């Protein structure tokens, strides 16, 4: 799994940072990806990545502020021109449907694929054989969600030496055993999946939060996450200003990661007042609170290692 930051600035774009969008690419063989927020010019950032719009199958919007969704209508329209673009699921707060339908009505845009719009509430909002996605409300100036993406447990490894010794022919039976199905050999011998497949591996957990003040749901969504993405709009020491605007400081993001026992924290959504040197210093200042913290930047790609 890979996480690509397509925009890491807050409020408005700068010369070095676009507004918010994050892409989560899923493991093979599907090779699809999901988007979390679609700030203005997200589709331009995608052009510089390996991600193609016909492989996009879900979009999750955290809240209805412009820097998180003004790029959505254009991206949806452009996807029409990609061969093989199939049904697309769109998830977000109340108002998302009227926003999209209003833009399309007045612009005359038409999609050649099915768009399924889901205005969500807290809880499990999507699940398939790959992932389960849980949403919870955060504390911001408008209704805002955070998302916890939980990879489904992965089947254990096949014991190839035992399979060969048992005379299991290479082919479809291996796949059935891997999926937990027992098989019967031509000689009538039954091979139990339990006997030739190792323990399943716990799936990875990625938490992507929208704009928020420190809150209990941020901790719950980030609990034991392999990777937590948390906003850090303001510098440490500006907690009062952050609270006024419904945001967090670098220190508050680090404190949330520590409380959640997250393995890794990436902070993003930086005010344009901060330059790269400023952000590096702000990161260094809070490493005593949470050591595994790093700053996102546009086009940054993170590999998310499998849980052990």
Short mmCIF file of C-alpha atoms in Angstrom, two decimals:
data_model
loop_
_atom_site.label_atom_id
_atom_site.label_comp_id
_atom_site.label_asym_id
_atom_site.label_seq_id
_atom_site.Cartn_x
_atom_site.Cartn_y
_atom_site.Cartn_z
CA UNK A 1 0.00 0.00 0.00
CA UNK A 2 1.18 3.51 -0.81
CA UNK A 3 0.08 6.93 0.36
CA UNK A 4 0.69 9.86 -1.99
CA UNK A 5 0.25 13.44 -0.80
CA UNK A 6 -1.16 15.51 -3.65
CA UNK A 7 -1.66 18.66 -1.58
CA UNK A 8 -0.41 19.58 1.89
CA UNK A 9 -1.26 23.26 2.36
CA UNK A 10 -4.06 24.84 4.36
CA UNK A 11 -6.69 27.25 3.08
CA UNK A 12 -5.11 28.29 -0.19
CA UNK A 13 -2.33 27.05 -2.47
CA UNK A 14 1.19 28.43 -2.28
CA UNK A 15 4.15 28.21 -4.66
CA UNK A 16 5.30 25.00 -2.97
CA UNK A 17 2.09 23.40 -1.65
CA UNK A 18 -1.27 22.66 -3.20
CA UNK A 19 -4.42 22.41 -1.07
CA UNK A 20 -5.46 19.14 0.52
CA UNK A 21 -5.64 15.74 -1.15
CA UNK A 22 -4.23 12.33 -0.28
CA UNK A 23 -4.30 9.17 -2.42
CA UNK A 24 -4.18 5.66 -0.97
CA UNK A 25 -3.10 3.03 -3.49
CA UNK A 26 -4.15 -0.49 -2.64
CA UNK A 27 -2.09 -3.63 -2.96
CA UNK A 28 -1.93 -5.79 -6.06
CA UNK A 29 -3.61 -7.34 -7.97
CA UNK A 30 -6.35 -4.68 -8.02
CA UNK A 31 -3.98 -1.70 -8.19
CA UNK A 32 -6.85 0.69 -7.55
CA UNK A 33 -6.69 3.76 -5.36
CA UNK A 34 -8.84 5.99 -3.21
CA UNK A 35 -8.75 9.76 -2.73
CA UNK A 36 -9.26 11.53 0.56
CA UNK A 37 -10.28 15.13 -0.18
CA UNK A 38 -9.94 16.76 -3.57
CA UNK A 39 -8.64 20.29 -3.21
CA UNK A 40 -8.36 22.57 -6.22
CA UNK A 41 -5.88 21.28 -8.85
CA UNK A 42 -5.76 17.75 -7.45
CA UNK A 43 -6.12 16.36 -10.96
CA UNK A 44 -3.07 18.37 -12.03
CA UNK A 45 -1.05 16.77 -9.23
CA UNK A 46 -2.26 13.34 -10.33
CA UNK A 47 -0.76 13.95 -13.78
CA UNK A 48 2.68 13.93 -12.19
CA UNK A 49 2.06 10.63 -10.39
CA UNK A 50 1.68 7.01 -11.47
CA UNK A 51 -2.01 7.08 -10.52
CA UNK A 52 -4.62 7.05 -13.31
CA UNK A 53 -8.20 8.21 -12.94
CA UNK A 54 -9.61 5.00 -14.44
CA UNK A 55 -8.15 3.16 -11.43
CA UNK A 56 -9.83 5.50 -8.94
CA UNK A 57 -12.77 3.71 -7.31
CA UNK A 58 -13.62 5.66 -4.11
CA UNK A 59 -13.44 9.29 -2.99
CA UNK A 60 -13.87 10.32 0.65
CA UNK A 61 -14.46 13.98 1.50
CA UNK A 62 -13.78 15.03 5.09
CA UNK A 63 -15.78 18.28 5.07
CA UNK A 64 -17.29 20.90 2.82
CA UNK A 65 -14.65 23.63 3.04
CA UNK A 66 -13.40 24.70 -0.38
CA UNK A 67 -9.76 23.79 0.11
CA UNK A 68 -10.87 20.16 0.50
CA UNK A 69 -13.32 19.79 -2.41
CA UNK A 70 -13.10 22.59 -5.01
CA UNK A 71 -11.14 20.22 -7.27
CA UNK A 72 -13.86 17.57 -7.19
CA UNK A 73 -16.15 18.64 -10.09
CA UNK A 74 -13.26 19.00 -12.52
CA UNK A 75 -11.72 15.68 -11.53
CA UNK A 76 -15.05 13.86 -11.89
CA UNK A 77 -15.55 15.40 -15.33
CA UNK A 78 -12.03 14.55 -16.50
CA UNK A 79 -12.46 10.91 -15.45
CA UNK A 80 -15.02 10.58 -18.26
CA UNK A 81 -12.16 10.75 -20.78
CA UNK A 82 -10.28 7.78 -19.31
CA UNK A 83 -11.01 4.46 -20.98
CA UNK A 84 -12.18 1.81 -18.55
CA UNK A 85 -13.49 4.24 -15.93
CA UNK A 86 -16.18 2.30 -14.06
CA UNK A 87 -18.58 3.05 -11.21
CA UNK A 88 -17.20 5.52 -8.68
CA UNK A 89 -18.25 5.80 -5.03
CA UNK A 90 -18.25 9.26 -3.42
CA UNK A 91 -18.59 9.63 0.36
CA UNK A 92 -18.82 12.69 2.56
CA UNK A 93 -20.94 14.93 4.80
CA UNK A 94 -24.47 16.15 4.20
CA UNK A 95 -24.52 18.75 1.43
CA UNK A 96 -22.13 16.83 -0.84
CA UNK A 97 -24.94 15.62 -3.10
CA UNK A 98 -26.50 19.05 -3.65
CA UNK A 99 -23.04 20.55 -4.25
CA UNK A 100 -22.17 18.08 -7.02
CA UNK A 101 -25.63 18.03 -8.57
CA UNK A 102 -25.74 21.84 -8.58
CA UNK A 103 -22.37 22.18 -10.30
CA UNK A 104 -23.27 19.61 -12.94
CA UNK A 105 -26.71 21.09 -13.55
CA UNK A 106 -25.39 24.58 -14.19
CA UNK A 107 -22.25 23.56 -16.08
CA UNK A 108 -23.91 21.02 -18.34
CA UNK A 109 -21.35 18.36 -17.46
CA UNK A 110 -22.18 14.72 -18.20
CA UNK A 111 -20.43 11.62 -16.89
CA UNK A 112 -20.14 8.39 -18.87
CA UNK A 113 -19.85 6.29 -15.70
CA UNK A 114 -22.07 5.77 -12.67
CA UNK A 115 -21.42 8.11 -9.73
CA UNK A 116 -22.79 6.86 -6.42
CA UNK A 117 -23.01 9.68 -3.84
CA UNK A 118 -23.21 8.67 -0.18
CA UNK A 119 -23.85 11.28 2.52
CA UNK A 120 -22.48 9.51 5.55
CA UNK A 121 -22.90 9.25 9.31
CA UNK A 122 -20.46 7.91 11.86
CA UNK A 123 -19.74 4.18 11.74
CA UNK A 124 -18.65 1.66 9.10
CA UNK A 125 -19.30 3.37 5.79
CA UNK A 126 -17.67 0.92 3.37
CA UNK A 127 -16.37 -2.65 3.39
CA UNK A 128 -15.19 -5.15 0.82
CA UNK A 129 -12.71 -8.04 0.71
CA UNK A 130 -9.81 -5.57 0.83
CA UNK A 131 -10.66 -2.94 3.45
CA UNK A 132 -13.15 -1.76 6.04
CA UNK A 133 -13.53 2.01 6.42
CA UNK A 134 -14.86 3.61 9.58
CA UNK A 135 -15.82 7.29 9.87
CA UNK A 136 -16.15 9.41 13.01
CA UNK A 137 -16.90 13.09 13.51
CA UNK A 138 -14.11 15.44 14.47
CA UNK A 139 -14.21 18.94 16.00
CA UNK A 140 -14.08 21.67 13.38
CA UNK A 141 -16.14 24.73 12.41
CA UNK A 142 -18.36 22.64 10.14
CA UNK A 143 -19.24 18.92 10.25
CA UNK A 144 -16.02 17.08 9.53
CA UNK A 145 -15.04 13.40 9.42
CA UNK A 146 -11.91 11.38 9.96
CA UNK A 147 -11.45 7.99 8.33
CA UNK A 148 -9.90 4.77 9.63
CA UNK A 149 -8.96 2.37 6.84
CA UNK A 150 -8.47 -1.19 8.10
CA UNK A 151 -7.00 -3.74 5.73
CA UNK A 152 -8.76 -7.09 5.96
CA UNK A 153 -6.64 -9.91 7.53
CA UNK A 154 -4.25 -11.39 5.01
CA UNK A 155 -4.04 -15.18 4.48
CA UNK A 156 -0.92 -16.85 5.87
CA UNK A 157 1.83 -18.34 3.66
CA UNK A 158 1.50 -21.76 2.06
CA UNK A 159 3.85 -24.44 3.39
CA UNK A 160 5.24 -25.41 -0.01
CA UNK A 161 7.45 -28.19 1.32
CA UNK A 162 4.48 -29.86 3.00
CA UNK A 163 2.31 -29.46 -0.10
CA UNK A 164 4.94 -31.16 -2.25
CA UNK A 165 5.37 -33.94 0.30
CA UNK A 166 1.60 -34.51 0.35
CA UNK A 167 1.51 -34.71 -3.44
CA UNK A 168 -0.68 -31.65 -4.03
CA UNK A 169 -0.28 -30.75 -7.72
CA UNK A 170 0.72 -27.20 -8.53
CA UNK A 171 -2.31 -25.28 -9.75
CA UNK A 172 -5.82 -24.23 -8.65
CA UNK A 173 -5.70 -26.33 -5.46
CA UNK A 174 -3.00 -24.05 -4.08
CA UNK A 175 -5.32 -21.07 -4.45
CA UNK A 176 -8.21 -22.86 -2.77
CA UNK A 177 -6.05 -23.87 0.18
CA UNK A 178 -4.75 -20.30 0.46
CA UNK A 179 -8.35 -19.06 0.66
CA UNK A 180 -9.10 -21.43 3.52
CA UNK A 181 -10.82 -24.16 1.50
CA UNK A 182 -10.02 -27.86 1.98
CA UNK A 183 -9.28 -29.89 -1.17
CA UNK A 184 -9.49 -33.56 -2.14
CA UNK A 185 -6.73 -35.18 -4.21
CA UNK A 186 -7.46 -37.65 -7.04
CA UNK A 187 -6.54 -40.53 -4.71
CA UNK A 188 -9.28 -39.45 -2.27
CA UNK A 189 -6.98 -37.87 0.33
CA UNK A 190 -8.36 -34.69 1.88
CA UNK A 191 -5.91 -31.86 2.51
CA UNK A 192 -7.02 -29.37 5.15
CA UNK A 193 -6.16 -25.73 4.60
CA UNK A 194 -5.48 -25.41 8.32
CA UNK A 195 -2.62 -27.94 8.01
CA UNK A 196 -0.76 -26.29 5.13
CA UNK A 197 -1.41 -22.54 5.55
CA UNK A 198 0.33 -20.43 8.18
CA UNK A 199 -1.41 -17.99 10.54
CA UNK A 200 -3.14 -15.02 8.91
CA UNK A 201 -1.46 -11.64 9.13
CA UNK A 202 -3.15 -8.64 10.72
CA UNK A 203 -4.10 -6.03 8.14
CA UNK A 204 -2.58 -2.57 8.08
CA UNK A 205 -4.40 0.41 9.59
CA UNK A 206 -4.21 3.89 8.08
CA UNK A 207 -5.99 6.83 9.69
CA UNK A 208 -6.60 10.01 7.69
CA UNK A 209 -8.16 12.87 9.62
CA UNK A 210 -9.83 15.99 8.32
CA UNK A 211 -9.41 19.42 9.92
CA UNK A 212 -9.83 19.18 13.68
CA UNK A 213 -9.09 20.43 17.15
CA UNK A 214 -7.73 17.75 19.48
CA UNK A 215 -10.62 15.41 20.32
CA UNK A 216 -11.42 11.92 21.58
CA UNK A 217 -12.48 10.65 18.16
CA UNK A 218 -9.09 11.54 16.71
CA UNK A 219 -7.54 9.23 19.28
CA UNK A 220 -10.10 6.47 18.67
CA UNK A 221 -9.64 6.58 14.90
CA UNK A 222 -5.87 6.57 15.26
CA UNK A 223 -5.67 3.79 17.86
CA UNK A 224 -2.65 1.55 17.12
CA UNK A 225 -2.60 2.78 13.52
CA UNK A 226 0.37 1.88 11.35
CA UNK A 227 0.12 5.42 9.98
CA UNK A 228 -1.77 8.44 11.28
CA UNK A 229 -2.22 11.52 9.08
CA UNK A 230 -3.08 14.54 11.24
CA UNK A 231 -3.32 18.21 10.43
CA UNK A 232 -0.85 20.66 11.98
CA UNK A 233 -2.01 24.02 10.72
CA UNK A 234 -0.30 26.13 13.39
CA UNK A 235 2.98 26.20 15.29
CA UNK A 236 3.28 24.98 18.85
CA UNK A 237 2.33 27.84 21.17
CA UNK A 238 -0.57 28.96 18.96
CA UNK A 239 -3.12 26.66 20.56
CA UNK A 240 -5.60 29.46 21.26
CA UNK A 241 -5.61 30.60 17.64
CA UNK A 242 -5.84 27.01 16.46
CA UNK A 243 -8.91 26.43 18.64
CA UNK A 244 -10.57 29.57 17.28
CA UNK A 245 -10.35 28.23 13.74
CA UNK A 246 -10.95 24.55 14.55
CA UNK A 247 -7.40 23.39 13.92
CA UNK A 248 -4.42 21.83 15.71
CA UNK A 249 -0.79 22.71 16.36
CA UNK A 250 2.24 20.51 15.78
CA UNK A 251 2.39 19.68 19.49
CA UNK A 252 -1.29 18.76 19.62
CA UNK A 253 -0.91 16.42 16.64
CA UNK A 254 2.05 14.73 18.36
CA UNK A 255 0.05 14.37 21.57
CA UNK A 256 -2.85 12.73 19.72
CA UNK A 257 -0.46 10.24 18.07
CA UNK A 258 1.08 9.40 21.45
CA UNK A 259 -2.33 8.89 23.08
CA UNK A 260 -3.44 6.70 20.19
CA UNK A 261 -0.26 4.60 20.32
CA UNK A 262 0.15 5.12 16.58
CA UNK A 263 3.30 3.69 15.02
CA UNK A 264 3.94 6.61 12.68
CA UNK A 265 2.64 10.18 12.37
CA UNK A 266 2.64 12.36 9.26
CA UNK A 267 1.53 15.95 9.74
CA UNK A 268 0.07 18.03 6.92
CA UNK A 269 -2.26 20.99 6.16
CA UNK A 270 0.33 23.65 7.00
CA UNK A 271 -0.45 27.36 7.08
CA UNK A 272 1.21 29.21 4.19
CA UNK A 273 3.03 31.37 6.75
CA UNK A 274 5.48 28.49 7.31
CA UNK A 275 8.35 27.76 4.96
CA UNK A 276 10.19 24.44 4.72
CA UNK A 277 12.84 25.46 7.26
CA UNK A 278 10.12 26.53 9.69
CA UNK A 279 8.35 23.19 9.36
CA UNK A 280 11.56 21.25 9.95
CA UNK A 281 12.13 23.17 13.19
CA UNK A 282 8.53 22.67 14.31
CA UNK A 283 8.89 18.93 13.74
CA UNK A 284 12.12 18.81 15.72
CA UNK A 285 10.52 20.65 18.66
CA UNK A 286 7.87 17.95 19.22
CA UNK A 287 9.91 14.79 18.68
CA UNK A 288 10.24 14.37 22.43
CA UNK A 289 6.44 14.03 22.52
CA UNK A 290 6.24 11.65 19.54
CA UNK A 291 9.48 10.50 17.95
CA UNK A 292 8.12 8.95 14.73
CA UNK A 293 6.79 12.20 13.28
CA UNK A 294 7.48 13.57 9.82
CA UNK A 295 6.14 16.33 7.61
CA UNK A 296 4.22 15.70 4.43
CA UNK A 297 5.05 17.60 1.25
CA UNK A 298 3.41 17.61 -2.16
CA UNK A 299 4.17 14.45 -4.18
CA UNK A 300 5.56 12.65 -1.14
CA UNK A 301 5.00 8.88 -1.45
CA UNK A 302 4.98 6.67 1.63
CA UNK A 303 5.18 2.89 1.65
CA UNK A 304 3.04 1.40 4.40
CA UNK A 305 4.71 -1.76 5.60
CA UNK A 306 2.71 -4.85 6.45
CA UNK A 307 1.92 -5.38 10.12
CA UNK A 308 3.84 -8.10 11.89
#
